[in-house]
Short mmCIF file of C-alpha atoms and ligand atoms in Angstrom, two decimals:
data_model
loop_
_atom_site.label_atom_id
_atom_site.label_comp_id
_atom_site.label_asym_id
_atom_site.label_seq_id
_atom_site.Cartn_x
_atom_site.Cartn_y
_atom_site.Cartn_z
CA UNK K 1 -10.96 1.46 -20.61
CA UNK K 2 -13.28 1.89 -17.62
CA UNK K 3 -14.15 5.24 -16.10
CA UNK K 4 -16.26 6.32 -13.13
CA UNK K 5 -19.22 8.67 -13.59
CA UNK K 6 -19.99 10.44 -10.31
CA UNK K 7 -22.63 12.94 -9.24
CA UNK K 8 -22.56 15.01 -6.07
CA UNK K 9 -24.50 13.68 -3.08
CA UNK K 10 -26.22 15.45 -0.18
CA UNK K 11 -24.86 12.87 2.23
CA UNK K 12 -23.84 9.23 2.63
CA UNK K 13 -25.21 6.82 5.19
CA UNK K 14 -24.56 3.22 6.22
CA UNK K 15 -21.76 0.72 6.63
CA UNK K 16 -18.67 -0.14 4.59
CA UNK K 17 -16.77 -3.40 5.11
CA UNK K 18 -12.99 -2.88 4.83
CA UNK K 19 -10.99 -5.41 2.80
CA UNK K 20 -7.61 -6.94 3.56
CA UNK K 21 -4.58 -4.65 3.23
CA UNK K 22 -2.94 -4.57 -0.21
CA UNK K 23 0.40 -3.56 1.32
CA UNK K 24 0.30 -6.42 3.81
CA UNK K 25 -0.84 -8.97 1.20
CA UNK K 26 2.07 -8.33 -1.17
CA UNK K 27 4.95 -9.24 1.22
CA UNK K 28 2.85 -12.08 2.67
CA UNK K 29 2.39 -13.58 -0.80
CA UNK K 30 6.14 -13.20 -1.50
CA UNK K 31 6.79 -14.89 1.85
CA UNK K 32 5.22 -18.14 0.55
CA UNK K 33 8.47 -18.63 -1.42
CA UNK K 34 10.05 -19.45 1.97
CA UNK K 35 7.46 -22.16 2.70
CA UNK K 36 7.81 -25.92 2.64
CA UNK K 37 4.01 -26.33 2.89
CA UNK K 38 1.01 -24.97 1.02
CA UNK K 39 0.11 -21.66 2.60
CA UNK K 40 -3.49 -20.67 3.37
CA UNK K 41 -4.05 -16.91 3.01
CA UNK K 42 -7.41 -15.49 4.11
CA UNK K 43 -8.88 -12.00 3.54
CA UNK K 44 -6.79 -11.13 0.47
CA UNK K 45 -8.34 -8.07 -1.21
CA UNK K 46 -9.65 -8.41 -4.75
CA UNK K 47 -7.33 -5.83 -6.32
CA UNK K 48 -5.14 -5.89 -9.41
CA UNK K 49 -1.79 -5.74 -7.59
CA UNK K 50 -2.54 -8.96 -5.71
CA UNK K 51 -3.50 -10.74 -8.93
CA UNK K 52 -0.30 -9.46 -10.54
CA UNK K 53 1.92 -10.90 -7.80
CA UNK K 54 0.04 -14.21 -7.76
CA UNK K 55 0.49 -14.34 -11.56
CA UNK K 56 4.21 -13.71 -11.10
CA UNK K 57 4.45 -16.62 -8.65
CA UNK K 58 2.53 -18.84 -11.08
CA UNK K 59 4.93 -17.82 -13.87
CA UNK K 60 7.76 -19.01 -11.60
CA UNK K 61 6.02 -22.38 -11.24
CA UNK K 62 4.02 -21.99 -8.02
CA UNK K 63 0.40 -23.17 -7.78
CA UNK K 64 -2.29 -20.72 -6.59
CA UNK K 65 -5.75 -22.09 -5.80
CA UNK K 66 -8.53 -19.53 -5.35
CA UNK K 67 -11.08 -20.92 -2.89
CA UNK K 68 -14.10 -18.99 -1.68
CA UNK K 69 -12.61 -17.73 1.56
CA UNK K 70 -8.88 -18.03 0.93
CA UNK K 71 -6.06 -18.44 -1.60
CA UNK K 72 -3.81 -21.48 -1.17
CA UNK K 73 -0.27 -20.93 -2.47
CA UNK K 74 2.01 -23.93 -3.03
CA UNK K 75 5.56 -22.95 -4.00
CA UNK K 76 6.98 -26.50 -3.80
CA UNK K 77 6.74 -26.60 -7.62
CA UNK K 78 8.47 -23.23 -8.00
CA UNK K 79 11.50 -23.73 -10.28
CA UNK K 80 11.97 -20.47 -12.16
CA UNK K 81 14.04 -17.73 -10.51
CA UNK K 82 13.58 -14.93 -13.05
CA UNK K 83 10.96 -12.21 -12.46
CA UNK K 84 10.58 -10.74 -15.92
CA UNK K 85 10.12 -7.10 -16.95
CA UNK K 86 6.62 -7.59 -18.39
CA UNK K 87 5.23 -8.25 -14.89
CA UNK K 88 7.60 -6.18 -12.76
CA UNK K 89 6.95 -3.07 -14.88
CA UNK K 90 3.24 -3.29 -14.00
CA UNK K 91 3.90 -3.54 -10.30
CA UNK K 92 7.07 -2.37 -8.64
CA UNK K 93 6.30 -4.28 -5.44
CA UNK K 94 7.33 -7.40 -7.40
CA UNK K 95 10.75 -6.50 -6.00
CA UNK K 96 9.49 -8.28 -2.87
CA UNK K 97 10.33 -11.65 -4.47
CA UNK K 98 14.03 -10.74 -4.62
CA UNK K 99 14.88 -11.56 -1.01
CA UNK K 100 12.87 -14.79 -0.74
CA UNK K 101 14.00 -16.26 -4.12
CA UNK K 102 17.63 -15.44 -3.36
CA UNK K 103 17.33 -16.95 0.12
CA UNK K 104 15.70 -20.14 -1.16
CA UNK K 105 17.56 -20.80 -4.42
CA UNK K 106 20.86 -18.92 -3.99
CA UNK K 107 20.39 -17.03 -7.23
CA UNK K 108 17.76 -14.96 -9.03
CA UNK K 109 17.13 -12.39 -11.72
CA UNK K 110 14.59 -9.67 -11.07
CA UNK K 111 13.81 -6.89 -13.50
CA UNK K 112 14.60 -3.44 -12.14
CA UNK K 113 11.20 -1.93 -11.26
CA UNK K 114 11.96 1.45 -12.80
CA UNK K 115 10.38 4.63 -11.51
CA UNK K 116 6.72 5.39 -11.10
CA UNK K 117 4.38 8.37 -11.18
CA UNK K 118 5.06 9.42 -7.59
CA UNK K 119 8.82 9.28 -7.70
CA UNK K 120 12.03 7.61 -8.74
CA UNK K 121 11.67 5.06 -5.90
CA UNK K 122 15.15 3.51 -5.93
CA UNK K 123 15.88 0.12 -4.38
CA UNK K 124 19.51 0.79 -3.49
CA UNK K 125 18.86 0.05 0.19
CA UNK K 126 17.42 -3.38 -0.62
CA UNK K 127 20.49 -4.27 -2.71
CA UNK K 128 23.05 -2.86 -0.27
CA UNK K 129 21.59 -4.91 2.59
CA UNK K 130 21.58 -8.12 0.54
CA UNK K 131 25.23 -7.49 -0.42
CA UNK K 132 26.04 -7.07 3.27
CA UNK K 133 24.47 -10.52 3.78
CA UNK K 134 26.86 -11.99 1.23
CA UNK K 135 24.98 -11.63 -2.03
CA UNK K 136 26.89 -10.80 -5.22
CA UNK K 137 24.70 -8.41 -7.19
CA UNK K 138 25.15 -7.16 -10.76
CA UNK K 139 22.87 -4.99 -12.84
CA UNK K 140 22.74 -6.27 -16.42
CA UNK K 141 20.40 -5.07 -19.17
CA UNK K 142 17.83 -3.79 -16.73
CA UNK K 143 17.91 -6.85 -14.50
CA UNK K 144 19.22 -7.41 -11.00
CA UNK K 145 21.32 -10.57 -11.16
CA UNK K 146 21.95 -11.80 -7.64
CA UNK K 147 23.68 -14.90 -6.36
CA UNK K 148 24.92 -16.12 -3.00
CA UNK K 149 27.96 -18.35 -3.61
CA UNK K 150 28.17 -19.17 0.09
CA UNK K 151 24.53 -18.66 1.10
CA UNK K 152 23.13 -15.60 2.86
CA UNK K 153 24.70 -14.93 6.23
CA UNK K 154 23.11 -13.07 9.11
CA UNK K 155 24.65 -9.68 9.87
CA UNK K 156 23.89 -6.22 11.28
CA UNK K 157 22.01 -4.04 8.79
CA UNK K 158 21.43 -0.35 9.41
CA UNK K 159 19.03 1.23 6.89
CA UNK K 160 20.04 4.80 5.93
CA UNK K 161 16.32 5.48 5.37
CA UNK K 162 13.23 3.74 6.64
CA UNK K 163 11.98 1.56 3.77
CA UNK K 164 8.81 -0.53 4.02
CA UNK K 165 9.42 -3.07 1.26
CA UNK K 166 13.16 -2.88 1.95
CA UNK K 167 12.53 -4.03 5.52
CA UNK K 168 10.17 -6.77 4.28
CA UNK K 169 12.69 -7.99 1.69
CA UNK K 170 15.50 -8.26 4.24
CA UNK K 171 13.30 -9.89 6.91
CA UNK K 172 12.41 -12.58 4.36
CA UNK K 173 16.00 -13.02 3.18
CA UNK K 174 17.19 -13.18 6.81
CA UNK K 175 14.54 -15.82 7.65
CA UNK K 176 16.50 -18.51 5.75
CA UNK K 177 19.99 -17.04 6.32
CA UNK K 178 22.78 -18.67 8.31
CA UNK K 179 22.80 -16.98 11.71
CA UNK K 180 21.03 -13.89 13.03
CA UNK K 181 20.33 -10.59 11.26
CA UNK K 182 19.66 -7.37 13.13
CA UNK K 183 17.87 -4.68 11.14
CA UNK K 184 18.21 -1.20 12.64
CA UNK K 185 15.96 1.65 11.44
CA UNK K 186 13.41 -0.96 10.33
CA UNK K 187 9.95 0.11 9.12
CA UNK K 188 7.24 -0.28 11.77
CA UNK K 189 4.22 -0.18 9.46
CA UNK K 190 1.47 -2.67 10.51
CA UNK K 191 2.05 -4.46 7.20
CA UNK K 192 5.68 -5.18 8.16
CA UNK K 193 4.57 -6.17 11.66
CA UNK K 194 2.16 -8.77 10.28
CA UNK K 195 4.86 -10.28 8.03
CA UNK K 196 7.11 -10.64 11.12
CA UNK K 197 4.26 -12.03 13.24
CA UNK K 198 3.35 -14.72 10.69
CA UNK K 199 7.00 -15.77 10.28
CA UNK K 200 7.50 -15.75 14.05
CA UNK K 201 4.37 -17.88 14.57
CA UNK K 202 5.73 -20.28 11.93
CA UNK K 203 9.01 -20.90 13.74
CA UNK K 204 11.27 -18.11 12.48
CA UNK K 205 12.11 -16.35 15.73
CA UNK K 206 11.98 -12.56 15.30
CA UNK K 207 12.70 -10.25 18.24
CA UNK K 208 11.63 -6.59 18.44
CA UNK K 209 8.52 -6.95 16.26
CA UNK K 210 6.86 -3.54 15.97
CA UNK K 211 10.02 -1.69 16.90
CA UNK K 212 12.73 -0.10 14.76
CA UNK K 213 15.23 -2.82 15.68
CA UNK K 214 14.42 -6.35 14.48
CA UNK K 215 16.50 -9.45 15.07
CA UNK K 216 15.72 -12.36 12.74
CA UNK K 217 17.05 -15.78 13.76
CA UNK K 218 17.76 -17.50 10.44
CA UNK K 219 16.85 -21.16 9.83
CA UNK K 220 20.16 -21.88 8.01
CA UNK K 221 18.37 -22.62 4.78
CA UNK K 222 15.57 -24.78 6.20
CA UNK K 223 12.19 -23.96 4.60
CA UNK K 224 9.36 -22.89 6.90
CA UNK K 225 5.98 -24.49 7.62
CA UNK K 226 3.89 -21.34 7.42
CA UNK K 227 0.73 -21.20 9.51
CA UNK K 228 -2.60 -20.14 8.00
CA UNK K 229 -3.27 -16.41 8.48
CA UNK K 230 -5.78 -13.69 7.66
CA UNK K 231 -4.52 -10.43 6.14
CA UNK K 232 -4.95 -7.38 8.39
CA UNK K 233 -7.51 -4.73 7.38
CA UNK K 234 -6.43 -2.07 4.90
CA UNK K 235 -5.83 1.09 6.96
CA UNK K 236 -5.47 3.26 3.85
CA UNK K 237 -8.73 2.03 2.35
CA UNK K 238 -10.34 2.71 5.75
CA UNK K 239 -8.82 6.20 5.94
CA UNK K 240 -10.07 6.94 2.43
CA UNK K 241 -13.68 6.11 3.38
CA UNK K 242 -13.40 8.11 6.60
CA UNK K 243 -12.42 11.07 4.40
CA UNK K 244 -15.52 10.33 2.28
CA UNK K 245 -17.62 10.64 5.45
CA UNK K 246 -15.84 13.84 6.48
CA UNK K 247 -16.00 15.56 3.08
CA UNK K 248 -19.73 14.81 2.62
CA UNK K 249 -20.43 15.49 6.33
CA UNK K 250 -21.94 12.00 6.62
CA UNK K 251 -22.02 9.53 9.45
CA UNK K 252 -20.74 6.18 8.13
CA UNK K 253 -19.48 3.10 9.92
CA UNK K 254 -16.51 1.00 8.81
CA UNK K 255 -16.44 -2.69 9.82
CA UNK K 256 -13.54 -5.17 9.72
CA UNK K 257 -11.18 -2.32 10.50
CA UNK K 258 -8.29 -1.99 12.99
CA UNK K 259 -8.65 1.44 14.71
CA UNK K 260 -5.20 1.21 16.33
CA UNK K 261 -3.59 1.30 12.86
CA UNK K 262 -5.25 4.66 12.15
CA UNK K 263 -4.04 6.78 15.09
CA UNK K 264 -2.49 9.63 13.10
CA UNK K 265 -5.33 9.66 10.55
CA UNK K 266 -8.06 9.82 13.21
CA UNK K 267 -6.14 12.55 15.05
CA UNK K 268 -5.99 14.73 11.92
CA UNK K 269 -9.68 14.14 11.16
CA UNK K 270 -10.48 15.17 14.75
CA UNK K 271 -8.42 18.34 14.27
CA UNK K 272 -10.57 19.00 11.19
CA UNK K 273 -13.78 18.70 13.23
CA UNK K 274 -14.89 15.03 13.25
CA UNK K 275 -15.39 12.78 16.24
CA UNK K 276 -15.44 8.97 16.31
CA UNK K 277 -17.05 6.00 18.00
CA UNK K 278 -14.76 2.97 17.84
CA UNK K 279 -14.92 -0.65 18.92
CA UNK K 280 -12.30 -3.38 18.43
CA UNK K 281 -13.19 -3.74 14.74
CA UNK K 282 -15.43 -0.80 13.81
CA UNK K 283 -15.13 2.98 13.43
CA UNK K 284 -18.09 5.35 13.08
CA UNK K 285 -17.30 8.88 11.96
CA UNK K 286 -19.42 11.77 13.30
CA UNK K 287 -18.43 14.69 11.07
CA UNK K 288 -18.44 18.27 12.31
CA UNK K 289 -20.77 20.78 10.70
CA UNK K 290 -17.75 22.70 9.40
CA UNK K 291 -14.40 21.35 8.30
CA UNK K 292 -11.43 23.06 9.94
CA UNK K 293 -8.13 23.63 8.11
CA UNK K 294 -5.16 21.45 9.03
CA UNK K 295 -1.36 21.19 8.91
CA UNK K 296 -0.02 17.81 7.75
CA UNK K 297 3.52 16.45 7.30
CA UNK K 298 3.78 12.94 5.87
CA UNK K 299 6.24 10.63 7.64
CA UNK K 300 6.80 6.98 8.39
CA UNK K 301 4.43 5.01 10.65
CA UNK K 302 3.12 5.72 13.25
CA UNK K 303 3.16 9.34 11.99
CA UNK K 304 0.80 10.56 9.27
CA UNK K 305 0.96 8.22 6.23
CA UNK K 306 1.98 9.49 2.79
CA UNK K 307 -0.68 7.16 1.34
CA UNK K 308 -3.35 9.39 2.90
CA UNK K 309 -1.88 12.71 1.70
CA UNK K 310 -3.90 13.00 -1.53
CA UNK K 311 -7.18 12.18 0.20
CA UNK K 312 -6.62 14.84 2.90
CA UNK K 313 -5.65 17.37 0.27
CA UNK K 314 -9.03 16.84 -1.39
CA UNK K 315 -10.73 17.16 2.02
CA UNK K 316 -8.79 20.38 2.75
CA UNK K 317 -10.42 22.06 -0.29
CA UNK K 318 -13.66 21.98 1.75
CA UNK K 319 -12.13 23.35 4.96
CA UNK K 320 -12.88 26.90 6.12
CA UNK K 321 -9.38 28.35 5.95
CA UNK K 322 -5.86 27.59 4.78
CA UNK K 323 -4.34 24.10 5.12
CA UNK K 324 -0.66 23.27 4.69
CA UNK K 325 0.28 19.78 3.48
CA UNK K 326 3.94 18.77 3.22
CA UNK K 327 4.93 15.55 1.41
CA UNK K 328 8.23 14.28 2.81
CA UNK K 329 8.53 10.76 1.40
CA UNK K 330 8.07 11.03 -2.36
CA UNK K 331 9.33 13.71 -4.70
CA UNK K 332 6.33 13.80 -7.03
CA UNK K 333 3.22 12.93 -5.06
CA UNK K 334 1.10 15.97 -5.96
CA UNK K 335 -0.17 14.73 -9.34
CA UNK K 336 -3.75 15.05 -8.03
CA UNK K 337 -3.31 18.81 -7.51
CA UNK K 338 -3.66 19.85 -11.16
CA UNK K 339 -6.81 17.78 -11.57
CA UNK K 340 -8.31 19.20 -8.36
CA UNK K 341 -7.43 22.72 -9.61
CA UNK K 342 -9.39 21.95 -12.79
CA UNK K 343 -12.36 21.20 -10.53
CA UNK K 344 -11.97 24.61 -8.94
CA UNK K 345 -9.69 23.93 -5.97
CA UNK K 346 -7.45 26.78 -4.79
CA UNK K 347 -4.08 25.09 -4.24
CA UNK K 348 -0.57 26.53 -4.44
CA UNK K 349 2.40 24.21 -4.76
CA UNK K 350 5.81 25.24 -3.50
CA UNK K 351 8.29 22.39 -3.72
CA UNK K 352 7.03 19.60 -1.47
CA UNK K 353 4.40 21.76 0.22
CA UNK K 354 0.83 22.37 -0.90
CA UNK K 355 -1.13 25.34 0.45
CA UNK K 356 -4.87 24.72 0.14
CA UNK K 357 -7.31 27.61 0.58
CA UNK K 358 -10.86 26.63 1.37
CA UNK K 359 -13.71 26.42 1.29
CA UNK K 360 -14.00 26.29 -2.53
CA UNK K 361 -17.02 25.16 -4.52
CA UNK K 362 -15.86 22.34 -6.81
CA UNK K 363 -17.47 21.70 -10.18
CA UNK K 364 -17.67 18.37 -11.91
CA UNK K 365 -15.70 17.79 -15.11
CA UNK K 366 -13.62 15.12 -16.83
CA UNK K 367 -10.52 14.30 -14.79
CA UNK K 368 -7.72 11.79 -15.17
CA UNK K 369 -6.34 9.49 -12.51
CA UNK K 370 -2.54 9.40 -12.43
CA UNK K 371 -1.67 7.08 -9.54
CA UNK K 372 -3.44 4.97 -6.97
CA UNK K 373 -4.05 7.43 -4.15
CA UNK K 374 -4.47 10.46 -6.43
CA UNK K 375 -7.38 8.56 -8.01
CA UNK K 376 -9.14 8.20 -4.66
CA UNK K 377 -8.65 11.93 -3.99
CA UNK K 378 -10.50 12.68 -7.24
CA UNK K 379 -13.37 10.41 -6.17
CA UNK K 380 -13.64 12.26 -2.85
CA UNK K 381 -13.70 15.64 -4.63
CA UNK K 382 -16.30 14.34 -7.09
CA UNK K 383 -18.63 13.43 -4.21
CA UNK K 384 -18.98 17.14 -3.33
CA UNK K 385 -18.62 18.68 -6.81
CA UNK K 386 -21.63 20.23 -8.53
CA UNK K 387 -22.72 18.37 -11.63
CA UNK K 388 -21.12 15.29 -13.02
CA UNK K 389 -17.50 14.15 -12.79
CA UNK K 390 -16.00 11.49 -15.03
CA UNK K 391 -12.79 9.98 -13.64
CA UNK K 392 -10.73 8.35 -16.38
CA UNK K 393 -7.86 5.80 -16.24
CA UNK K 394 -9.26 4.18 -13.13
CA UNK K 395 -7.03 1.16 -13.66
CA UNK K 396 -4.88 3.09 -11.17
CA UNK K 397 -7.69 2.85 -8.64
CA UNK K 398 -8.26 -0.85 -9.30
CA UNK K 399 -4.69 -1.58 -8.24
CA UNK K 400 -5.45 -0.92 -4.59
CA UNK K 401 -9.17 -0.46 -3.91
CA UNK K 402 -11.46 -3.50 -3.75
CA UNK K 403 -14.85 -2.64 -5.32
CA UNK K 404 -14.61 1.07 -4.46
CA UNK K 405 -17.61 2.19 -6.49
CA UNK K 406 -19.78 -0.62 -5.11
CA UNK K 407 -18.79 0.21 -1.53
CA UNK K 408 -19.57 3.90 -2.04
CA UNK K 409 -22.82 3.11 -3.88
CA UNK K 410 -23.75 0.98 -0.88
CA UNK K 411 -23.76 4.08 1.33
CA UNK K 412 -25.68 6.23 -1.13
CA UNK K 413 -23.07 7.68 -3.50
CA UNK K 414 -24.14 8.23 -7.09
CA UNK K 415 -21.24 6.52 -8.81
CA UNK K 416 -21.09 4.02 -11.63
CA UNK K 417 -18.40 2.28 -13.66
CA UNK K 418 -18.76 2.71 -17.43
CA UNK K 419 -16.69 1.86 -20.49
CA UNK K 420 -14.98 4.64 -22.49
C1 LIG P 501 5.63 1.20 0.44
O1 LIG P 501 6.37 1.52 -0.72
C2 LIG P 501 4.18 1.16 0.03
N1 LIG P 501 3.99 0.13 -0.98
C3 LIG P 501 3.76 2.52 -0.54
O2 LIG P 501 2.37 2.45 -0.83
C4 LIG P 501 4.00 3.58 0.54
O3 LIG P 501 3.69 4.85 0.00
C5 LIG P 501 5.46 3.54 0.98
O4 LIG P 501 5.81 2.23 1.44
C6 LIG P 501 5.74 4.51 2.13
O5 LIG P 501 4.90 4.21 3.21
C7 LIG P 501 3.92 -1.17 -0.58
O6 LIG P 501 4.03 -1.48 0.60
C8 LIG P 501 3.72 -2.19 -1.65
P1 LIG P 501 9.71 2.89 0.86
P2 LIG P 501 7.98 1.34 -0.71
O7 LIG P 501 10.77 1.94 0.41
O8 LIG P 501 8.38 0.24 0.19
C9 LIG P 501 13.20 5.83 -0.43
C10 LIG P 501 0.41 2.73 -2.08
O9 LIG P 501 -0.15 3.76 -2.42
N2 LIG P 501 13.96 4.60 -0.71
O10 LIG P 501 9.27 2.84 2.28
O11 LIG P 501 8.42 1.31 -2.13
C11 LIG P 501 12.03 6.00 -1.37
O12 LIG P 501 12.45 6.65 -2.55
C12 LIG P 501 1.92 2.63 -2.17
O13 LIG P 501 -0.16 1.71 -1.60
C13 LIG P 501 15.28 4.71 -1.14
O14 LIG P 501 15.83 5.81 -1.28
O15 LIG P 501 8.43 2.71 -0.06
C14 LIG P 501 11.08 6.84 -0.56
O16 LIG P 501 11.48 8.20 -0.66
C15 LIG P 501 2.53 3.85 -2.86
N3 LIG P 501 15.98 3.58 -1.41
C16 LIG P 501 11.32 6.37 0.88
O17 LIG P 501 12.60 5.70 0.87
C17 LIG P 501 15.42 2.33 -1.26
O18 LIG P 501 16.12 1.33 -1.51
C18 LIG P 501 10.28 5.39 1.39
O19 LIG P 501 10.17 4.35 0.45
C19 LIG P 501 14.09 2.25 -0.83
C20 LIG P 501 13.38 3.39 -0.55
#
């Protein structure tokens, strides 16, 4: 297995190009199941989760051509409707094929995704909404068996909780449904917005894009000619590198980034002492000489994202004072805390709230990645730890960061990928 060997750095300097968003790419790839044509997808990130979902589509019979600046997905040859456990267990977002396969073929079997490191992550809201649309759903031997004897019908869905992939699944199911579907309490994440925008541009009328109330005008089963599109920049990757600039007190510039997707993250970094120069597609961080403590509560977009919680917790270990970080979305998203404590961080956990006392000197050691964003928090801590840090099990990192060590090396970090 690979691991990352990292030394502390005085500072970083230079430019990092941000890749396409993993969490936009996944629903957009699943969306190709609704297409009549071959779909051209540009700016897909080179990360394991994208390859996993493309492999799943290939297993179902689709054709994926990897060209130099795009991936072309042709689902006209898709015949299988069973997403098997071996793939779904490696990536829970495979659940995103449920809505589109059911909408297109009228039946499907998708392995239950099971839990994951950060929480139980149920999909009850996805299933309840599909049942409201007329699906008959049974759980048998760990599989969701769904069928729509009379096709999916548009209806009014109200989500009890805001769910990102739940909203994406129902938008895609509703796209081919008979009649209109209104989704109330819909997720407003930029990744959901892009899915709606691409479908809308391809002839599936969607009203209320970007708001919590979406109305999808179904095509009554007619497949969609999906326009070519380029995946939006990854706001979480961008936020992670901004934290790298803040924690090492370095001025770095991000390119191919969408500043308006990072409002809450930039606001918190400003509270902690940084300032920014932004253009339409770049952000330069100007870190403060000292890092100020912060209070953070993770919530749905446009509030502070849970996917940035681990990174800010690492940053808070270098703040002069006490920071309070509350995780409201997932029940077990503090797996990075014990590893940071082993590096010398002073963190107290009380339920869903972490109290971080800084500034603490961190010392390099062997640490273990446990989930995607926890891994990036360990990298950030390693950049300012004395001595050498070896971060193991970085397959977690490879799921969602495109060439992280190369991008950091490019701005002066001492970081290399080695084999155990
Ligand atoms: C998406 O996960 C992201 N993944 C996650 O990013 C992100 O952390 C999360 O949204 C929240 O922003 C992708 O987009 C592929 P949810 P998702 O459904 O859709 C509860 C990363 O690091 N819930 O919005 O699975 C759930 O338990 C990953 O890139 C139900 O109770 O998250 C959670 O508490 C990690 N029933 C809350 O809602 C359901 O049916 C939000 O979950 C669905 C969700």
